Short mmCIF file of C-alpha atoms and ligand atoms in Angstrom, two decimals:
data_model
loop_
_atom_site.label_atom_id
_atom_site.label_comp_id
_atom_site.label_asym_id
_atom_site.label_seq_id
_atom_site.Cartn_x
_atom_site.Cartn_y
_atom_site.Cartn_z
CA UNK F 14 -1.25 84.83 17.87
CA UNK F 15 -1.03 83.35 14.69
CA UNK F 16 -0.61 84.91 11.50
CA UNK F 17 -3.11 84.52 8.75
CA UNK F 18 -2.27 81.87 6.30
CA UNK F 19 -2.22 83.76 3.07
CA UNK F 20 -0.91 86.26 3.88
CA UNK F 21 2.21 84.00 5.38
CA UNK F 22 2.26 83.34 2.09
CA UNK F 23 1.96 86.71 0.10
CA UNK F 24 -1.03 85.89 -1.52
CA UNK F 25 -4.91 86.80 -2.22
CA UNK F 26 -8.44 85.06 -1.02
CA UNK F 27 -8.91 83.93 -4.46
CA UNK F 28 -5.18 82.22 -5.05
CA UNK F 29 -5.66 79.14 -6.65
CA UNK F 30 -3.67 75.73 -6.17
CA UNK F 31 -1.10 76.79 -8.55
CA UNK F 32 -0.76 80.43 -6.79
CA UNK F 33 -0.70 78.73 -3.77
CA UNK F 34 1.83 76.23 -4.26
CA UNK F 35 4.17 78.45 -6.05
CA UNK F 36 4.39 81.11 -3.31
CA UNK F 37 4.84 78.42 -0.71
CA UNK F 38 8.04 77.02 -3.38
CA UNK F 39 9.06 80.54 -3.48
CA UNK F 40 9.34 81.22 0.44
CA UNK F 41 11.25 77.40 0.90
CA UNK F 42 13.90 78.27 -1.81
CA UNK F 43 14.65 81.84 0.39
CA UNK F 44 14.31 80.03 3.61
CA UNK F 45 16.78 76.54 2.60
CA UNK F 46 19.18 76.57 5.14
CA UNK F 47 21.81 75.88 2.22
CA UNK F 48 20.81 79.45 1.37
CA UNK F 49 19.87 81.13 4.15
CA UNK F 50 22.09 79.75 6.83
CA UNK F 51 22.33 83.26 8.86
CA UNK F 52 18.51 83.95 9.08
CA UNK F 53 18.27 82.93 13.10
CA UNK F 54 14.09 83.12 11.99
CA UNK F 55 14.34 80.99 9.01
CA UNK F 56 12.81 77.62 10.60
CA UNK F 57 10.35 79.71 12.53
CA UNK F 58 9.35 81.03 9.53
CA UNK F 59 9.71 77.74 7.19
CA UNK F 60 7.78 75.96 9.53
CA UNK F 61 4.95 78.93 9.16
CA UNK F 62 5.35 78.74 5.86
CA UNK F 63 4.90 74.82 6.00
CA UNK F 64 1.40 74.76 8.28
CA UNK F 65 0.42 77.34 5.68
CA UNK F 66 0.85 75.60 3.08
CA UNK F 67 -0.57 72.29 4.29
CA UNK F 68 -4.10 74.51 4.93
CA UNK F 69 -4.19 76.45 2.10
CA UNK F 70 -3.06 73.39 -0.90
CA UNK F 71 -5.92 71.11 0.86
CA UNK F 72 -9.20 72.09 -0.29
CA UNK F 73 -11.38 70.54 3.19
CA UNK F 74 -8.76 72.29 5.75
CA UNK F 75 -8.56 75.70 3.40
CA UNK F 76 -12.66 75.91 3.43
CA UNK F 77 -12.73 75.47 7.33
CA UNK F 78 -9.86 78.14 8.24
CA UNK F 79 -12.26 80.53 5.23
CA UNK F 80 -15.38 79.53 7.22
CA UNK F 81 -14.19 79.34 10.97
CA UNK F 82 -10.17 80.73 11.20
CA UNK F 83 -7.85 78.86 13.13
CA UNK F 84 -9.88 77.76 15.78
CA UNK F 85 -12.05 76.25 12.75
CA UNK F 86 -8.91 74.00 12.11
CA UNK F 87 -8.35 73.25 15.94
CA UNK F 88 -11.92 71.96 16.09
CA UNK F 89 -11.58 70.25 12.85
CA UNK F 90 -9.01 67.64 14.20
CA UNK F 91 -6.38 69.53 12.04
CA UNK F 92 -2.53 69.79 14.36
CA UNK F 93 0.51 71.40 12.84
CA UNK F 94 3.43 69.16 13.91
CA UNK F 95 6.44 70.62 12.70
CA UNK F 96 7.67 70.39 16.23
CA UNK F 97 9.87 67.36 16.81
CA UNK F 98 12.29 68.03 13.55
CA UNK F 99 15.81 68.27 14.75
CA UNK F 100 16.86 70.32 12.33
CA UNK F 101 15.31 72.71 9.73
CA UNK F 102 17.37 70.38 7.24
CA UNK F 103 15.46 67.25 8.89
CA UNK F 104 12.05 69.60 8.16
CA UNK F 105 12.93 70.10 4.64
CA UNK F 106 13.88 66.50 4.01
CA UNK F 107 10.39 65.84 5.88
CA UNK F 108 8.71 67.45 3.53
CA UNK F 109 10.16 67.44 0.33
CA UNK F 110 11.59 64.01 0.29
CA UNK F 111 15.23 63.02 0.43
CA UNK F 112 15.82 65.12 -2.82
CA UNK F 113 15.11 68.19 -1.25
CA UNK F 114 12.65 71.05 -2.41
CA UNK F 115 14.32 71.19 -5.60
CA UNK F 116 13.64 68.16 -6.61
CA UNK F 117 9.86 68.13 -5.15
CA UNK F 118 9.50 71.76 -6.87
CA UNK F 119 12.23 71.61 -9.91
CA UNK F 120 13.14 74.79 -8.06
CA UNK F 121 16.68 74.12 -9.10
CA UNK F 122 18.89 72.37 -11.67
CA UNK F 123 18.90 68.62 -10.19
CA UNK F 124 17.46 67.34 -13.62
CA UNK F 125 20.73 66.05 -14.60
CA UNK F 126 23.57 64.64 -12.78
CA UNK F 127 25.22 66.96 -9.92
CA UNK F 128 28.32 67.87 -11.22
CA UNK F 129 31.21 68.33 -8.31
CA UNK F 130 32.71 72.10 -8.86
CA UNK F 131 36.47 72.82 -10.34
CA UNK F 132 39.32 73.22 -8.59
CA UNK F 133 41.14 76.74 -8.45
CA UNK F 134 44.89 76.57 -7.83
CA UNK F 135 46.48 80.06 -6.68
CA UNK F 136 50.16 80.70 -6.20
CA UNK F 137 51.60 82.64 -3.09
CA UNK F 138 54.98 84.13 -2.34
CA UNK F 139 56.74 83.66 1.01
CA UNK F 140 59.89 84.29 1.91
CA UNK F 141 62.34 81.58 3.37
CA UNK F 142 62.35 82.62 7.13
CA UNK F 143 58.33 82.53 6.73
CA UNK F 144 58.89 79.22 5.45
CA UNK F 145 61.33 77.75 8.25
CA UNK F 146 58.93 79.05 11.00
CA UNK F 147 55.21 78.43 9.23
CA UNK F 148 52.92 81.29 8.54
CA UNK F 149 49.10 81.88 7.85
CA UNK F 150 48.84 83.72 5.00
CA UNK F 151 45.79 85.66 3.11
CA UNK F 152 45.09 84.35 -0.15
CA UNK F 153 42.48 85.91 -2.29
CA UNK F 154 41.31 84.35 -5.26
CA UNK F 155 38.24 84.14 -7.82
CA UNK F 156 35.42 81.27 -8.02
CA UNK F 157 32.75 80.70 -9.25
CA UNK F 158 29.49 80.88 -6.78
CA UNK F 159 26.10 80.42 -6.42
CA UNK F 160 24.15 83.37 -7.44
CA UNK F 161 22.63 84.57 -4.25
CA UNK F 162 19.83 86.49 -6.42
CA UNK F 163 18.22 83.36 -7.64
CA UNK F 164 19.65 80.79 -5.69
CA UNK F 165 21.52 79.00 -8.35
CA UNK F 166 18.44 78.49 -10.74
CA UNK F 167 18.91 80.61 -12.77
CA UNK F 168 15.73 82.27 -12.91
CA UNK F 169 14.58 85.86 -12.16
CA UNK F 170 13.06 85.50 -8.50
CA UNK F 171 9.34 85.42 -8.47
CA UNK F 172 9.49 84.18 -12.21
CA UNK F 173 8.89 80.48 -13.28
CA UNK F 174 11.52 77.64 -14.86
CA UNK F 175 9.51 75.32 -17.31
CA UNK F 176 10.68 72.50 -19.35
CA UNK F 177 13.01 73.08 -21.92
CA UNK F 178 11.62 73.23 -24.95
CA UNK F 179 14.54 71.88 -27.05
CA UNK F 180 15.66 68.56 -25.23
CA UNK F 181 11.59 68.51 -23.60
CA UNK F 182 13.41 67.91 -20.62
CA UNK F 183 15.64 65.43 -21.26
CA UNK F 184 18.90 67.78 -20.91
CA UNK F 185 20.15 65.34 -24.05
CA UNK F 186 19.81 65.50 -27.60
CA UNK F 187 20.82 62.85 -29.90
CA UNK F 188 23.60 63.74 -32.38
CA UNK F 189 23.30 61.02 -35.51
CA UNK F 190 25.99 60.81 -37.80
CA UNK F 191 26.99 58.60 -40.54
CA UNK F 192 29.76 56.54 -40.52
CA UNK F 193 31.36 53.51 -42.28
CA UNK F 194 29.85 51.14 -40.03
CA UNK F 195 26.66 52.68 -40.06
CA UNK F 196 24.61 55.17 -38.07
CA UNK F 197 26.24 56.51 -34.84
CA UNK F 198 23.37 57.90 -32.10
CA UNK F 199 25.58 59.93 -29.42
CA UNK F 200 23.93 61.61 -26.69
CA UNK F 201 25.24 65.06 -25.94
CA UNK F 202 23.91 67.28 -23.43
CA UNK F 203 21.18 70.10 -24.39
CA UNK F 204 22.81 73.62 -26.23
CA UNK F 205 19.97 75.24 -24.49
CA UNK F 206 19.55 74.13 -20.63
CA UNK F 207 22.93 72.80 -20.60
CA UNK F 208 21.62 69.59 -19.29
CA UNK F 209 19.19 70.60 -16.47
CA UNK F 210 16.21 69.90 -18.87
CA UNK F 211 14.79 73.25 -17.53
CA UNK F 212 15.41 76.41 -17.68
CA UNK F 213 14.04 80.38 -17.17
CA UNK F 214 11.96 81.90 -18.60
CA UNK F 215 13.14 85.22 -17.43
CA UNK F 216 16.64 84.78 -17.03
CA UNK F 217 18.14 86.17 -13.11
CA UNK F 218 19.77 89.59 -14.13
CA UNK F 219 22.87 89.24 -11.40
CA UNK F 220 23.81 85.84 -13.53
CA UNK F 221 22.33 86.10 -16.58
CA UNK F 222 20.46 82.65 -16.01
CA UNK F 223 23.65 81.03 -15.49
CA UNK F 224 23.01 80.30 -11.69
CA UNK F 225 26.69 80.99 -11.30
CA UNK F 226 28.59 84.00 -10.35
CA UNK F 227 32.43 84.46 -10.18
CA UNK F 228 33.01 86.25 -6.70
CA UNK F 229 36.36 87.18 -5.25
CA UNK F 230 36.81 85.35 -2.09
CA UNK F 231 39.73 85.49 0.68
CA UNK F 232 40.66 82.07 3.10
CA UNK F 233 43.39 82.19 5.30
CA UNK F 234 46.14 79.19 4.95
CA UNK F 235 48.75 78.05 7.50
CA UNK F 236 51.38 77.49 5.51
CA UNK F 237 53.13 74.49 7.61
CA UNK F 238 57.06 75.27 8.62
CA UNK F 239 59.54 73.72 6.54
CA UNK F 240 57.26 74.06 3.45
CA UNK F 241 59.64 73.96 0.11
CA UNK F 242 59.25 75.83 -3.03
CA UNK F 243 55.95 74.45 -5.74
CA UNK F 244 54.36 72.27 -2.82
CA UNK F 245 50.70 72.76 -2.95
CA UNK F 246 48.08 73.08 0.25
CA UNK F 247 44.86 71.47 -0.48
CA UNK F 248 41.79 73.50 0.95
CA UNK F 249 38.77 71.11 0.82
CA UNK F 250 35.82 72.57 -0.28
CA UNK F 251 37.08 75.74 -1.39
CA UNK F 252 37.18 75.75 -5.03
CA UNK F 253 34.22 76.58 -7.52
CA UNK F 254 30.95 75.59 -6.41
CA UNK F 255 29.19 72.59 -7.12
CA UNK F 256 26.13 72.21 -9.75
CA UNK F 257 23.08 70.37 -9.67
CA UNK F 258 23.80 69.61 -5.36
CA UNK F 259 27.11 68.47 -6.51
CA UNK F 260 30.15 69.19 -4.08
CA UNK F 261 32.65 72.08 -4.48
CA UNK F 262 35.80 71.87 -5.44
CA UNK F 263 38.99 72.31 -4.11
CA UNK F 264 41.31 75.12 -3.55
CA UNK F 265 45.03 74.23 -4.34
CA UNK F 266 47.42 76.56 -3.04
CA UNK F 267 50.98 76.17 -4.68
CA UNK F 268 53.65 78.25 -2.48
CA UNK F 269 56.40 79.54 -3.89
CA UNK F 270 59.42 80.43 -1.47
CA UNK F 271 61.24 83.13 -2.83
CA UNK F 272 64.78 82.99 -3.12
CA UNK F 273 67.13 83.96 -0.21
CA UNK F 274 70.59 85.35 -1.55
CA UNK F 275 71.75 84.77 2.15
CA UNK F 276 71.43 81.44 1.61
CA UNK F 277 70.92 78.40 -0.98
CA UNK F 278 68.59 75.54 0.07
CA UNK F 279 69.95 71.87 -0.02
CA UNK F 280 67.14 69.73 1.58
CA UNK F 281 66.54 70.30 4.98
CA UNK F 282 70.40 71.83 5.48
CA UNK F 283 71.05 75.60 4.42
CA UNK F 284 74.39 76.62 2.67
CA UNK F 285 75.68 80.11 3.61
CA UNK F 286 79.33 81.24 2.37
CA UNK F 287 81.52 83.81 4.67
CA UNK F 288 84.52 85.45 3.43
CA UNK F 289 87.79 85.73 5.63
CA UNK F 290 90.84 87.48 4.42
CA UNK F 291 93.73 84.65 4.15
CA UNK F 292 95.32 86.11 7.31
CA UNK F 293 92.33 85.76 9.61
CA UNK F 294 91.73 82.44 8.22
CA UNK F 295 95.57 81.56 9.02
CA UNK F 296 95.39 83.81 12.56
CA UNK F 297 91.84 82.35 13.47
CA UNK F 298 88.34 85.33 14.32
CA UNK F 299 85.68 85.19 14.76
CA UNK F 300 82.30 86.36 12.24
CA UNK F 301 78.78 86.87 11.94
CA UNK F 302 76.62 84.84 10.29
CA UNK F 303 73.53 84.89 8.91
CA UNK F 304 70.84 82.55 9.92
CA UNK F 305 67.23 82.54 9.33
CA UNK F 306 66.86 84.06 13.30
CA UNK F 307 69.62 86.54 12.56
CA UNK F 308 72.96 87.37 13.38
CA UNK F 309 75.12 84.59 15.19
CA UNK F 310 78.66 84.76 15.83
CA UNK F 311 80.85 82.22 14.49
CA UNK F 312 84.15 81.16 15.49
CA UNK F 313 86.84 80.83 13.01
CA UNK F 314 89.75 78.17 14.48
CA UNK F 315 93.17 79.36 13.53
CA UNK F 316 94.42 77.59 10.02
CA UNK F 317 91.20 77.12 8.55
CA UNK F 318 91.64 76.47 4.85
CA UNK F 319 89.79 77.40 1.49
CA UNK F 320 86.61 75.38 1.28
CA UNK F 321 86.31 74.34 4.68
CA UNK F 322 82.11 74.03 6.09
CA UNK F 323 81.15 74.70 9.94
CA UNK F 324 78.22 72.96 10.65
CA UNK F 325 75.34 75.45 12.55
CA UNK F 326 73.59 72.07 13.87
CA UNK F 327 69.29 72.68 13.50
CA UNK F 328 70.05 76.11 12.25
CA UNK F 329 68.48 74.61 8.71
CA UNK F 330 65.01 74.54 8.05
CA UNK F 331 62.27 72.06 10.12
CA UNK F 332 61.00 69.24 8.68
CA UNK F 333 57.84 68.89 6.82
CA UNK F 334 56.08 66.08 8.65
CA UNK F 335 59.03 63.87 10.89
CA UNK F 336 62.13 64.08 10.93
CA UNK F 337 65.58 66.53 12.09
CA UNK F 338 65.68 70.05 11.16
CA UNK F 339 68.65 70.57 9.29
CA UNK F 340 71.89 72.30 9.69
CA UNK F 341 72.91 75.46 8.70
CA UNK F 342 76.19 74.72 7.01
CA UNK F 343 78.98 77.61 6.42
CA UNK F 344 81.02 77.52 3.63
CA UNK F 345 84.81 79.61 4.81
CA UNK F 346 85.83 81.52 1.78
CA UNK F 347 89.22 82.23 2.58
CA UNK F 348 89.97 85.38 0.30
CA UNK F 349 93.44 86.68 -1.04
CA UNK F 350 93.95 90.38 -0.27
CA UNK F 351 94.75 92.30 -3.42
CA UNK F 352 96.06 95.72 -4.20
CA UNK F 353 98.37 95.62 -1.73
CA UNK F 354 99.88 99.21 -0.17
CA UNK F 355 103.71 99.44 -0.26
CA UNK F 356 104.10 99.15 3.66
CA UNK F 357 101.85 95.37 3.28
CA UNK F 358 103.71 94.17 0.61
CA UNK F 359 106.84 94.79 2.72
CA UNK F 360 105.20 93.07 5.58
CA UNK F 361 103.77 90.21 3.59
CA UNK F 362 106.97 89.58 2.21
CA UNK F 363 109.02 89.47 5.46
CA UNK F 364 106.35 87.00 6.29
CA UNK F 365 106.61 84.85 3.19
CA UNK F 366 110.06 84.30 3.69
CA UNK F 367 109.63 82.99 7.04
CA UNK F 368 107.56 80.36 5.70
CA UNK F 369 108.31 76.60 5.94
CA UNK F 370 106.93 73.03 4.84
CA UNK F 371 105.34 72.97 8.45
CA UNK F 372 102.65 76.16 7.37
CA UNK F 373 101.54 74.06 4.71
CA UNK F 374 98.60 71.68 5.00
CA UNK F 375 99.65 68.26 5.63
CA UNK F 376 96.80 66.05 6.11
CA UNK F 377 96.12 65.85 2.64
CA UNK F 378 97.27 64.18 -0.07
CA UNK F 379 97.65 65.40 -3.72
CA UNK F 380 94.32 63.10 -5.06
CA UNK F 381 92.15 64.41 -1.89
CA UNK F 382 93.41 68.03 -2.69
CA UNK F 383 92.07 67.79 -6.53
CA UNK F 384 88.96 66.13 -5.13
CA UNK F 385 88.46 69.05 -3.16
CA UNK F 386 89.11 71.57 -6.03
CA UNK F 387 87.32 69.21 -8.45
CA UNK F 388 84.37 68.99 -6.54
CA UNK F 389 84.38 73.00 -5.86
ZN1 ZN P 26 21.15 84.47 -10.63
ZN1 ZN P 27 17.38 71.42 -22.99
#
């Protein structure tokens, strides 16, 4: 059965042309799909909306559905075909032309140029084994959106936008000023609309007229393994929204990978130091090391001297993009005990004197030992 036509759209017996149309604007602004993209009824009802329009705003179709209902139309030769549209986007691009209801209606602020949104950049913190293995993360920042009370126009729903009366439309006034070479004519966009050559009358409450709200919003991001410290992820689409049908902006996400005192970052390859009392380093052990999957033991060979790296190969961090994953390379700190008890000074003495040339190291000479303690 359908419903009567005005009061699809919300209005009296008597509505005039003007009444008519401007309900009809008012129901297409809440049903835009841009707007109202969860409504599953939204094209039913646009397309309602639409055939009730089309009667109403023609003066021979709205006298036969007064006189004879909508049987009057049927017999009149008059066929709703909102059928075949693909889409309800397709419908409103039918019907309001490739601008879109705001620019058939001036519902919204396409007078001037659409303006693409900003971008927001927001920093998060992970920690180095979140880097080396990748890791969504839950960032929650603040942009600006469109006002969901008025739809981005600014206007107090149900209340009209009209020309502005400073620029009369043009969203640009001319600034003259004097200068040596004569009169300089600038144009700089309107104080009042801020360009849009409209604006409210009654301005929406949520926004204040501004069309724009700042809401907090959340995204998830996988932060990709092997991410280093101040590299940004680009989230298309994310940032402030767009004015005038402009595009949003984007969402930068700059990570920052907190420091690690296990271990120091050189490219792809980690750097870990152990400690081993001289006499285990002479003697030979073996240790446990960190690594970014914990614990791993580690052997020690007998003689190892101050300075000396073992290579943990692909126990770095992964690659970016292509590539190896690094090495985790161990630094041996060979320590000298100190405060020595009577009984190992005795001992370490007995020791020393048994010492010959053939203890020392001997594969080095003097300029590759000062290289080595040089470039420590
Ligand atoms: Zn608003
Ligand atoms: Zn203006």
């Amino acid at each position: 059965m359908a419903r009567d036509y005005y009061e699809v759209l919300g209005v009296g017996r008597d509505a005039d042309e003007a009444a008519v149309k401007s309900a009809f604007r008012r129901l297409a602004r809440e049903l835009h799909p841009d707007v109202n993209a969860h409504d599953p009824d939204a094209e039913a009802k646009f397309k309602e909306a639409a055939e009730a329009y089309e009667v109403l705003s023609d003066a021979d179709r709205r006298q036969l559905y007064d006189s004879y209902g909508h049987e009057g139309l049927k017999t009149g030769g008059y066929q709703p075909n909102f059928g075949d549209f693909g889409s309800i986007s397709d419908l409103f691009s039918a019907f309001f032309g490739a601008g879109g209801f705001d620019a058939a209606f001036g519902g919204g602020r396409m007078r001037g140029g659409a303006v693409q949104g900003g971008d927001v950049a927001v920093a998060v913190a992970i920690d180095l084994a979140d880097a080396a293995h990748g890791e969504r993360v839950d960032v929650a920042y603040d942009a600006r959106t469109r006002c969901s009370t008025c739809n981005g126009n600014g206007a107090k729903p149900g209340t009209p936008i009209e020309t502005c009366e400073r620029c009369q439309g043009a969203g640009q006034l001319q600034a003259v000023s004097r200068t040596a070479f004569g009169q300089l004519v600038r144009n700089v966009v309107c104080d009042v609309c801020g360009g849009d050559g409209r604006w409210p009358r009654d301005p929406c409450e949520t926004c204040r007229g501004d069309g724009m709200v700042v809401d907090k919003r959340r995204v998830e991001v996988e932060v990709p393994a092997g991410i280093a410290d101040g590299q940004r992820i680009r989230v298309t689409g994310r940032g402030h929204a767009g004015e005038r049908g402009g595009p949003n902006g984007d969402l930068y996400v700059v990570v920052r990978v907190r420091e690690d005192e296990r271990f120091l970052r050189d490219g792809s390859d980690l750097v870990t130091v152990v400690d081993i009392p001289a006499p285990l380093a002479a003697l030979g052990t073996t240790v446990d090391v960190p690594t970014l999957d914990g614990l791993v033991p580690v052997e020690i060979k007998a003689g190892t001297q101050p300075g000396e790296e073992i290579r943990l190969g692909g126990r770095g961090m992964p690659p970016l993009q292509r590539g190896r994953t690094g090495d985790l390379r161990v630094v041996v700190n060979v320590t000298i005990p100190r405060r020595l008890t009577r009984e190992q000074r005795e001992m370490l003495e007995t020791f020393a004197g048994t010492l010959t040339d053939d203890n020392q190291r001997g594969d080095e000479g003097m300029i590759a030992k000062l290289k080595r303690v040089l470039a420590g």
